[in-house]
mmCIF file of C-alpha atoms in Angstrom:
data_model
loop_
_atom_site.group_PDB
_atom_site.id
_atom_site.type_symbol
_atom_site.label_atom_id
_atom_site.label_comp_id
_atom_site.label_asym_id
_atom_site.label_seq_id
_atom_site.Cartn_x
_atom_site.Cartn_y
_atom_site.Cartn_z
ATOM 1 C CA MET A 24 103.799 42.481 168.672
ATOM 2 C CA GLN A 25 105.564 43.993 165.555
ATOM 3 C CA VAL A 26 102.236 44.954 163.431
ATOM 4 C CA GLN A 27 102.470 47.727 160.396
ATOM 5 C CA LEU A 28 100.080 49.615 159.909
ATOM 6 C CA THR A 29 99.046 53.037 157.959
ATOM 7 C CA ASN A 30 98.766 55.974 159.036
ATOM 8 C CA ARG A 31 94.600 55.696 158.494
ATOM 9 C CA GLN A 32 94.474 52.563 160.581
ATOM 10 C CA GLN A 33 95.863 54.232 163.498
ATOM 11 C CA HIS A 34 94.295 56.794 163.654
ATOM 12 C CA ILE A 35 91.198 54.852 163.066
ATOM 13 C CA LEU A 36 92.504 52.037 165.856
ATOM 14 C CA TRP A 37 93.289 55.398 168.539
ATOM 15 C CA ALA A 38 89.685 56.768 167.772
ATOM 16 C CA THR A 39 88.344 53.120 168.499
ATOM 17 C CA VAL A 40 89.943 52.334 171.427
ATOM 18 C CA ARG A 41 88.969 55.974 172.612
ATOM 19 C CA HIS A 42 85.676 55.841 172.445
ATOM 20 C CA TYR A 43 85.035 52.356 173.259
ATOM 21 C CA ILE A 44 87.499 54.108 176.935
ATOM 22 C CA ALA A 45 85.232 56.734 177.206
ATOM 23 C CA THR A 46 82.003 54.602 176.879
ATOM 24 C CA ALA A 47 82.330 50.545 176.924
ATOM 25 C CA GLU A 48 79.985 50.289 173.861
ATOM 26 C CA PRO A 49 81.114 48.443 171.070
ATOM 27 C CA VAL A 50 82.415 50.627 168.371
ATOM 28 C CA GLY A 51 80.481 51.088 165.009
ATOM 29 C CA SER A 52 81.459 53.822 161.809
ATOM 30 C CA LYS A 53 78.013 55.911 163.000
ATOM 31 C CA ALA A 54 79.984 56.416 166.354
ATOM 32 C CA LEU A 55 83.453 57.726 165.518
ATOM 33 C CA ILE A 56 82.147 60.166 162.165
ATOM 34 C CA GLU A 57 80.129 61.698 165.090
ATOM 35 C CA GLU A 58 83.171 62.175 167.256
ATOM 36 C CA PHE A 59 85.839 62.348 165.516
ATOM 37 C CA ASP A 60 86.983 64.028 162.358
ATOM 38 C CA LEU A 61 88.627 61.379 160.479
ATOM 39 C CA GLY A 62 87.701 63.263 157.244
ATOM 40 C CA ILE A 63 86.365 59.680 155.727
ATOM 41 C CA SER A 64 83.257 57.786 154.467
ATOM 42 C CA SER A 65 81.388 55.906 156.651
ATOM 43 C CA ALA A 66 81.866 52.945 154.426
ATOM 44 C CA THR A 67 85.539 53.725 154.462
ATOM 45 C CA ILE A 68 85.986 53.072 158.620
ATOM 46 C CA ARG A 69 84.001 50.387 158.307
ATOM 47 C CA SER A 70 86.407 48.428 155.625
ATOM 48 C CA VAL A 71 89.316 50.139 158.357
ATOM 49 C CA MET A 72 88.065 48.160 161.062
ATOM 50 C CA GLY A 73 87.334 44.888 159.012
ATOM 51 C CA VAL A 74 91.245 44.959 158.240
ATOM 52 C CA LEU A 75 92.375 45.800 162.198
ATOM 53 C CA GLU A 76 89.718 43.027 162.773
ATOM 54 C CA LYS A 77 91.498 40.447 160.916
ATOM 55 C CA SER A 78 94.872 41.251 161.926
ATOM 56 C CA GLY A 79 93.561 40.718 165.312
ATOM 57 C CA LEU A 80 93.533 44.022 166.598
ATOM 58 C CA LEU A 81 89.571 44.710 167.079
ATOM 59 C CA TYR A 82 87.188 41.891 167.502
ATOM 60 C CA GLN A 83 82.940 42.110 166.944
ATOM 61 C CA PRO A 84 81.399 40.786 171.037
ATOM 62 C CA HIS A 85 78.585 40.069 169.103
ATOM 63 C CA THR A 86 77.897 39.222 164.830
ATOM 64 C CA SER A 87 76.009 42.425 165.200
ATOM 65 C CA ALA A 88 77.325 44.912 167.313
ATOM 66 C CA GLY A 89 80.501 46.835 167.062
ATOM 67 C CA ARG A 90 83.727 46.427 167.319
ATOM 68 C CA ILE A 91 85.866 46.992 170.485
ATOM 69 C CA PRO A 92 89.923 46.450 171.094
ATOM 70 C CA SER A 93 91.430 42.937 171.881
ATOM 71 C CA ASP A 94 94.850 42.772 174.513
ATOM 72 C CA SER A 95 97.110 43.225 171.332
ATOM 73 C CA GLY A 96 94.749 45.690 170.017
ATOM 74 C CA TYR A 97 95.498 47.809 173.509
ATOM 75 C CA ARG A 98 98.959 46.985 173.404
ATOM 76 C CA ILE A 99 99.269 49.196 169.572
ATOM 77 C CA TYR A 100 97.840 51.793 171.289
ATOM 78 C CA VAL A 101 99.890 51.800 174.537
ATOM 79 C CA ASN A 102 103.021 51.232 172.557
ATOM 80 C CA GLN A 103 102.907 53.495 169.569
ATOM 81 C CA LEU A 104 99.411 55.549 169.540
ATOM 82 C CA MET A 105 98.722 57.253 172.802
ATOM 83 C CA LYS A 106 100.635 60.023 173.890
ATOM 84 C CA PRO A 107 101.650 61.207 177.705
ATOM 85 C CA SER A 108 100.441 63.908 179.501
ATOM 86 C CA ALA A 109 103.823 65.619 180.985
ATOM 87 C CA ALA A 110 101.125 68.136 182.337
ATOM 88 C CA LEU A 111 99.346 65.458 183.868
ATOM 89 C CA VAL A 112 101.600 63.774 185.469
ATOM 90 C CA LYS A 113 102.945 67.370 187.178
ATOM 91 C CA GLU A 114 99.065 68.004 188.540
ATOM 92 C CA VAL A 115 98.828 64.458 189.696
ATOM 93 C CA GLU A 116 102.027 65.239 191.813
ATOM 94 C CA SER A 117 101.005 68.762 193.154
ATOM 95 C CA THR A 118 98.009 67.011 194.077
ATOM 96 C CA LEU A 119 99.765 64.186 196.300
ATOM 97 C CA GLN A 120 102.214 67.100 197.662
ATOM 98 C CA GLN A 121 99.690 69.309 198.399
ATOM 99 C CA ARG A 122 97.577 66.652 200.438
ATOM 100 C CA LEU A 123 100.125 64.630 201.774
ATOM 101 C CA PRO A 124 102.817 66.831 203.138
ATOM 102 C CA TRP A 125 105.787 65.266 203.908
ATOM 103 C CA ASP A 126 106.241 67.092 207.308
ATOM 104 C CA ASP A 127 103.284 65.777 208.561
ATOM 105 C CA TRP A 128 103.308 61.940 207.984
ATOM 106 C CA SER A 129 104.780 59.067 208.747
ATOM 107 C CA LEU A 130 106.280 56.717 206.289
ATOM 108 C CA GLU A 131 103.139 54.238 206.456
ATOM 109 C CA ALA A 132 101.004 56.982 206.965
ATOM 110 C CA LEU A 133 102.477 58.327 204.199
ATOM 111 C CA LEU A 134 101.950 55.800 201.630
ATOM 112 C CA GLN A 135 98.211 55.078 202.738
ATOM 113 C CA GLY A 136 97.538 58.264 202.237
ATOM 114 C CA ALA A 137 98.990 58.260 198.436
ATOM 115 C CA ALA A 138 96.945 54.679 198.053
ATOM 116 C CA GLN A 139 94.279 56.351 198.584
ATOM 117 C CA ILE A 140 94.435 59.610 196.571
ATOM 118 C CA LEU A 141 95.754 57.665 193.123
ATOM 119 C CA ALA A 142 92.569 55.472 193.464
ATOM 120 C CA THR A 143 90.439 58.458 193.423
ATOM 121 C CA LEU A 144 92.766 60.235 191.169
ATOM 122 C CA SER A 145 92.794 56.579 188.055
ATOM 123 C CA GLY A 146 89.259 55.176 189.100
ATOM 124 C CA CYS A 147 90.874 51.812 189.763
ATOM 125 C CA ILE A 148 92.546 49.479 192.603
ATOM 126 C CA THR A 149 96.109 50.643 194.049
ATOM 127 C CA LEU A 150 98.193 48.435 195.184
ATOM 128 C CA ILE A 151 101.560 49.995 197.406
ATOM 129 C CA THR A 152 104.168 48.012 198.187
ATOM 130 C CA MET A 153 105.352 48.392 201.604
ATOM 131 C CA PRO A 154 109.644 49.060 201.617
ATOM 132 C CA GLN A 155 111.304 46.074 200.634
ATOM 133 C CA ALA A 156 114.044 44.760 203.661
ATOM 134 C CA ASN A 157 116.871 44.829 201.232
ATOM 135 C CA THR A 158 116.591 48.836 200.796
ATOM 136 C CA THR A 159 115.163 49.560 204.335
ATOM 137 C CA GLN A 160 117.258 51.342 206.932
ATOM 138 C CA ILE A 161 118.237 51.341 210.993
ATOM 139 C CA ARG A 162 116.945 54.178 212.297
ATOM 140 C CA HIS A 163 117.545 52.315 216.207
ATOM 141 C CA LEU A 164 119.022 49.691 217.310
ATOM 142 C CA GLN A 165 118.878 48.497 221.433
ATOM 143 C CA LEU A 166 119.980 45.886 223.274
ATOM 144 C CA LEU A 167 118.139 45.070 226.481
ATOM 145 C CA GLN A 168 118.897 41.996 228.900
ATOM 146 C CA VAL A 169 115.312 40.785 229.219
ATOM 147 C CA GLU A 170 116.386 38.082 231.959
ATOM 148 C CA THR A 171 119.192 36.562 233.037
ATOM 149 C CA GLY A 172 121.799 35.753 230.654
ATOM 150 C CA LYS A 173 118.786 36.603 227.445
ATOM 151 C CA VAL A 174 119.371 39.481 225.823
ATOM 152 C CA MET A 175 116.802 41.072 223.099
ATOM 153 C CA LEU A 176 118.117 42.910 220.078
ATOM 154 C CA ILE A 177 115.661 45.454 218.401
ATOM 155 C CA VAL A 178 115.566 47.138 215.739
ATOM 156 C CA VAL A 179 113.549 50.031 214.017
ATOM 157 C CA THR A 180 113.478 50.518 210.375
ATOM 158 C CA ASP A 181 113.594 53.533 208.490
ATOM 159 C CA GLY A 182 109.493 53.264 208.081
ATOM 160 C CA TYR A 183 109.057 52.605 211.415
ATOM 161 C CA GLU A 184 108.684 48.921 211.545
ATOM 162 C CA THR A 185 110.075 46.951 214.915
ATOM 163 C CA HIS A 186 111.888 43.118 214.450
ATOM 164 C CA SER A 187 113.402 41.860 217.431
ATOM 165 C CA LYS A 188 115.370 38.573 218.274
ATOM 166 C CA VAL A 189 115.734 37.082 221.608
ATOM 167 C CA VAL A 190 119.226 35.089 222.427
ATOM 168 C CA ASP A 191 121.283 33.785 224.431
ATOM 169 C CA LEU A 192 124.005 35.545 225.801
ATOM 170 C CA PHE A 193 126.122 32.554 227.201
ATOM 171 C CA PRO A 194 123.965 29.479 226.543
ATOM 172 C CA GLU A 195 126.610 26.871 228.242
ATOM 173 C CA SER A 196 127.027 29.107 231.227
ATOM 174 C CA GLY A 197 125.774 30.764 234.206
ATOM 175 C CA VAL A 198 125.324 34.132 234.743
ATOM 176 C CA ASN A 199 125.293 35.580 238.349
ATOM 177 C CA GLN A 200 123.356 38.549 239.679
ATOM 178 C CA LEU A 201 127.296 40.912 239.824
ATOM 179 C CA GLU A 202 127.379 39.697 236.131
ATOM 180 C CA ALA A 203 124.216 40.349 235.075
ATOM 181 C CA GLU A 204 124.423 44.191 236.147
ATOM 182 C CA THR A 205 127.942 44.448 234.288
ATOM 183 C CA ILE A 206 126.336 43.227 231.002
ATOM 184 C CA ASP A 207 123.138 45.870 231.083
ATOM 185 C CA ARG A 208 125.990 48.373 231.832
ATOM 186 C CA GLU A 209 128.083 46.722 228.581
ATOM 187 C CA LEU A 210 124.816 46.082 226.425
ATOM 188 C CA GLN A 211 123.574 49.874 227.282
ATOM 189 C CA ILE A 212 127.133 51.265 225.874
ATOM 190 C CA LEU A 213 127.300 48.609 223.018
ATOM 191 C CA SER A 214 123.696 49.764 221.953
ATOM 192 C CA ASN A 215 124.925 53.518 221.808
ATOM 193 C CA PHE A 216 127.699 52.515 220.125
ATOM 194 C CA LEU A 217 126.293 50.727 217.492
ATOM 195 C CA ASN A 218 123.346 53.616 216.798
ATOM 196 C CA THR A 219 126.177 55.872 216.546
ATOM 197 C CA SER A 220 128.016 53.770 214.072
ATOM 198 C CA LEU A 221 125.401 51.802 212.126
ATOM 199 C CA ARG A 222 122.383 54.319 211.505
ATOM 200 C CA ASN A 223 120.996 54.496 207.647
ATOM 201 C CA TYR A 224 122.959 51.002 207.193
ATOM 202 C CA THR A 225 120.377 48.660 205.670
ATOM 203 C CA LEU A 226 119.916 45.130 207.494
ATOM 204 C CA SER A 227 121.965 43.809 203.802
ATOM 205 C CA ASP A 228 124.459 46.052 205.151
ATOM 206 C CA LEU A 229 125.007 45.185 208.391
ATOM 207 C CA ALA A 230 124.431 40.953 207.129
ATOM 208 C CA ASN A 231 128.014 42.018 205.031
ATOM 209 C CA MET A 232 129.541 43.747 207.978
ATOM 210 C CA ASN A 233 132.848 42.443 209.010
ATOM 211 C CA TRP A 234 132.121 42.468 213.011
ATOM 212 C CA SER A 235 135.786 41.347 213.892
ATOM 213 C CA GLU A 236 135.917 45.282 213.642
ATOM 214 C CA LEU A 237 134.045 46.373 216.584
ATOM 215 C CA ASP A 238 135.816 47.841 219.583
ATOM 216 C CA ARG A 239 138.024 45.353 221.234
ATOM 217 C CA GLU A 240 135.788 45.531 224.440
ATOM 218 C CA PHE A 241 132.433 44.653 222.612
ATOM 219 C CA GLN A 242 134.012 41.625 220.410
ATOM 220 C CA SER A 243 132.934 38.840 223.042
ATOM 221 C CA TYR A 244 129.237 40.095 221.248
ATOM 222 C CA GLY A 245 130.234 40.376 217.507
ATOM 223 C CA GLU A 246 129.061 36.473 216.618
ATOM 224 C CA LEU A 247 126.041 37.660 218.772
ATOM 225 C CA LEU A 248 124.988 40.386 217.186
ATOM 226 C CA LYS A 249 125.577 38.422 213.379
ATOM 227 C CA LYS A 250 124.079 35.979 214.096
ATOM 228 C CA SER A 251 120.906 37.685 215.514
ATOM 229 C CA LEU A 252 120.958 40.399 212.511
ATOM 230 C CA THR A 253 121.126 37.677 209.712
ATOM 231 C CA GLU A 254 118.684 35.661 210.960
ATOM 232 C CA LEU A 255 116.181 39.370 210.975
ATOM 233 C CA LEU A 256 117.412 39.986 207.570
ATOM 234 C CA LYS A 257 115.860 36.812 206.864
ATOM 235 C CA ARG A 258 113.017 36.952 208.574
ATOM 236 C CA ALA A 259 112.128 40.598 207.196
ATOM 237 C CA SER A 260 113.363 39.470 203.544
ATOM 238 C CA ASN A 261 110.390 37.980 203.075
ATOM 239 C CA PRO A 262 107.122 40.193 203.872
ATOM 240 C CA PRO A 263 103.888 39.133 204.961
ATOM 241 C CA THR A 264 101.532 39.467 202.171
ATOM 242 C CA SER A 265 99.335 42.232 204.852
ATOM 243 C CA GLN A 266 102.475 44.989 203.420
ATOM 244 C CA ILE A 267 100.295 45.567 199.759
ATOM 245 C CA MET A 268 97.974 48.518 200.921
ATOM 246 C CA VAL A 269 94.945 47.634 198.600
ATOM 247 C CA ARG A 270 92.456 51.010 198.361
ATOM 248 C CA GLY A 271 89.731 51.298 195.387
ATOM 249 C CA VAL A 272 88.408 48.220 194.908
ATOM 250 C CA GLY A 273 84.877 49.921 194.951
ATOM 251 C CA GLU A 274 85.471 51.907 192.618
ATOM 252 C CA VAL A 275 86.435 49.649 190.005
ATOM 253 C CA LEU A 276 84.214 47.043 190.737
ATOM 254 C CA ARG A 277 81.416 49.940 189.484
ATOM 255 C CA GLN A 278 83.046 48.804 186.339
ATOM 256 C CA PRO A 279 80.979 46.998 183.918
ATOM 257 C CA GLU A 280 83.381 44.729 183.495
ATOM 258 C CA PHE A 281 82.851 42.920 186.510
ATOM 259 C CA SER A 282 79.128 42.932 186.882
ATOM 260 C CA GLN A 283 78.838 39.407 187.074
ATOM 261 C CA VAL A 284 79.525 38.544 190.470
ATOM 262 C CA GLN A 285 81.824 35.524 189.296
ATOM 263 C CA GLN A 286 84.340 38.246 188.786
ATOM 264 C CA VAL A 287 83.827 40.311 191.688
ATOM 265 C CA GLN A 288 84.732 36.979 193.589
ATOM 266 C CA THR A 289 87.469 35.935 191.501
ATOM 267 C CA ILE A 290 89.087 39.706 191.407
ATOM 268 C CA MET A 291 88.820 39.994 195.635
ATOM 269 C CA HIS A 292 89.708 36.889 196.084
ATOM 270 C CA LEU A 293 93.323 37.342 194.299
ATOM 271 C CA LEU A 294 93.335 40.968 196.249
ATOM 272 C CA GLU A 295 91.981 39.181 199.988
ATOM 273 C CA GLU A 296 93.799 35.175 199.809
ATOM 274 C CA GLU A 297 96.396 35.440 196.731
ATOM 275 C CA GLN A 298 98.502 38.597 197.573
ATOM 276 C CA GLU A 299 101.828 36.016 197.711
ATOM 277 C CA GLN A 300 101.462 35.577 193.577
ATOM 278 C CA LEU A 301 100.368 39.255 193.375
ATOM 279 C CA TRP A 302 103.380 40.531 195.239
ATOM 280 C CA LYS A 303 105.908 38.555 193.296
ATOM 281 C CA LEU A 304 104.598 39.391 189.724
ATOM 282 C CA ILE A 305 104.969 43.464 190.564
ATOM 283 C CA CYS A 306 108.303 43.038 193.320
ATOM 284 C CA ASP A 307 110.053 40.627 190.933
ATOM 285 C CA GLU A 308 109.633 42.037 187.452
ATOM 286 C CA PRO A 309 113.400 43.150 186.465
ATOM 287 C CA GLU A 310 113.734 46.720 186.811
ATOM 288 C CA ILE A 311 114.341 48.863 183.735
ATOM 289 C CA GLU A 312 115.007 52.433 183.119
ATOM 290 C CA GLU A 313 113.940 54.669 180.700
ATOM 291 C CA THR A 314 116.072 58.158 180.143
ATOM 292 C CA GLY A 315 117.608 57.932 183.626
ATOM 293 C CA GLN A 316 113.751 57.301 185.478
ATOM 294 C CA PRO A 317 112.317 53.978 186.648
ATOM 295 C CA LYS A 318 110.021 52.483 183.412
ATOM 296 C CA VAL A 319 106.404 52.316 183.727
ATOM 297 C CA THR A 320 105.396 48.642 183.093
ATOM 298 C CA VAL A 321 101.837 47.997 181.569
ATOM 299 C CA ARG A 322 100.509 44.475 181.658
ATOM 300 C CA ILE A 323 97.829 43.880 178.998
ATOM 301 C CA GLY A 324 94.834 41.563 179.723
ATOM 302 C CA THR A 325 96.529 38.013 179.175
ATOM 303 C CA GLU A 326 100.062 39.571 179.084
ATOM 304 C CA ASN A 327 99.044 39.203 182.818
ATOM 305 C CA PRO A 328 100.488 35.515 184.122
ATOM 306 C CA LEU A 329 97.796 34.857 186.933
ATOM 307 C CA GLU A 330 94.348 33.981 185.482
ATOM 308 C CA PRO A 331 92.425 36.202 188.048
ATOM 309 C CA MET A 332 94.047 39.370 185.921
ATOM 310 C CA ARG A 333 93.490 37.974 182.464
ATOM 311 C CA THR A 334 90.403 40.750 181.800
ATOM 312 C CA CYS A 335 92.683 43.286 183.410
ATOM 313 C CA SER A 336 95.415 45.584 183.279
ATOM 314 C CA LEU A 337 98.292 46.391 185.430
ATOM 315 C CA ILE A 338 100.634 48.649 185.540
ATOM 316 C CA PHE A 339 103.010 49.593 187.556
ATOM 317 C CA SER A 340 106.419 51.672 188.824
ATOM 318 C CA SER A 341 108.852 51.560 191.306
ATOM 319 C CA TYR A 342 109.491 54.372 194.071
ATOM 320 C CA ARG A 343 113.584 54.612 195.043
ATOM 321 C CA ARG A 344 115.678 56.285 197.834
ATOM 322 C CA GLY A 345 118.685 57.315 195.854
ATOM 323 C CA THR A 346 118.756 55.113 193.250
ATOM 324 C CA VAL A 347 117.988 51.665 194.821
ATOM 325 C CA PRO A 348 114.297 50.675 194.475
ATOM 326 C CA VAL A 349 112.497 50.288 197.445
ATOM 327 C CA GLY A 350 108.890 49.261 196.610
ATOM 328 C CA ARG A 351 105.984 49.311 193.767
ATOM 329 C CA VAL A 352 103.304 51.442 192.968
ATOM 330 C CA GLY A 353 100.717 50.398 190.834
ATOM 331 C CA VAL A 354 97.069 50.212 189.363
ATOM 332 C CA LEU A 355 94.980 47.656 188.712
ATOM 333 C CA GLY A 356 91.633 47.880 186.217
ATOM 334 C CA PRO A 357 89.700 46.555 183.673
ATOM 335 C CA THR A 358 91.358 46.728 179.826
ATOM 336 C CA ARG A 359 89.166 49.000 178.854
ATOM 337 C CA LEU A 360 90.815 51.871 181.701
ATOM 338 C CA ASP A 361 92.343 55.283 180.551
ATOM 339 C CA TYR A 362 96.092 54.406 179.879
ATOM 340 C CA GLU A 363 97.590 57.716 179.703
ATOM 341 C CA ASN A 364 95.943 58.893 182.940
ATOM 342 C CA ALA A 365 96.824 55.884 184.738
ATOM 343 C CA ILE A 366 100.287 55.544 183.564
ATOM 344 C CA ALA A 367 100.774 59.425 184.457
ATOM 345 C CA VAL A 368 99.044 58.400 188.023
ATOM 346 C CA VAL A 369 101.233 55.742 188.612
ATOM 347 C CA ALA A 370 104.707 57.706 187.492
ATOM 348 C CA ALA A 371 103.552 60.904 189.492
ATOM 349 C CA ALA A 372 103.374 58.581 192.332
ATOM 350 C CA ALA A 373 106.289 56.645 192.269
ATOM 351 C CA ALA A 374 108.589 60.486 191.648
ATOM 352 C CA TYR A 375 106.752 61.809 194.440
ATOM 353 C CA LEU A 376 107.173 58.406 197.088
ATOM 354 C CA SER A 377 110.773 58.652 195.932
ATOM 355 C CA GLU A 378 111.208 62.024 196.837
ATOM 356 C CA ALA A 379 109.802 61.521 200.025
ATOM 357 C CA PHE A 380 112.268 58.514 200.816
ATOM 358 C CA ASN A 381 115.021 60.718 200.298
ATOM 359 C CA TYR A 382 113.699 63.218 202.577
ATOM 360 C CA TYR A 383 113.118 61.396 205.920
#
């Protein structure tokens, strides 16, 4: 939204947003004079607020009430008027490092701990997606003959998630006991070979491998491995909705915006029953970088395509392994949230989790 504001109009809009964020009460000229050193009269403030209302940046919830920011007003505030705090980003990163040392946590526990800390620091609902399969790396691979002629392929990822599949090794011909014992030995040797060769490969790397390059003694297993790993990739690439960690619901639902039971039910339904839509909204956003760093995306009110979120703001960014996005971290709260704080929290969390994933 392109709106040209004078310096005075910008200052009044900034002060109105700041006061409303802090109080949740409609803002009048008297409140602005008492809280901010604006250097102008009450009449002038009222006049400027009237102009901002006509521009669609403020509105009156009731005829006799003061004014509150619209979604467009918040957008101008976020894009042009607020000052991101580098000091706050460093403070949040320091808190995460002190309370979540990498050496003491598995990746899943690290994400859970980070989600809870972010919820406390932001006062918002925290959303963290588990690592997405196309960037997940192989930690361990094992081939086991679970019964005569049937082989289980087990893949353990760097997030300590396990994917497995049972396949018929020779479905068209029987396997006698002697052959089964030979297969057991071959599978163990092949497992050792694959762990040496494929550790730290992503599942998508495996899907694009040339399996004919396996050592000659293992070529008979090539088609089996290719087919099985491709199916595992397809399964893992459609992560269950439970892979969105949600924390801080109790904190945000105490905000006055959620005083109505219907509003609470709508948000809870989204978080509990419609996570697939939420996943798509967070993870399908095109990845954009600014000055070499992942961009923090801010969706305000009606900018959110999901109806239950039209009274909320969603702020999120990606955490990475190297330069590759691994997952998303974000906060969800009322449009009347402290954007400087929320953006700093998300930026710090994305940076911290990126460091952690490059460490493991």
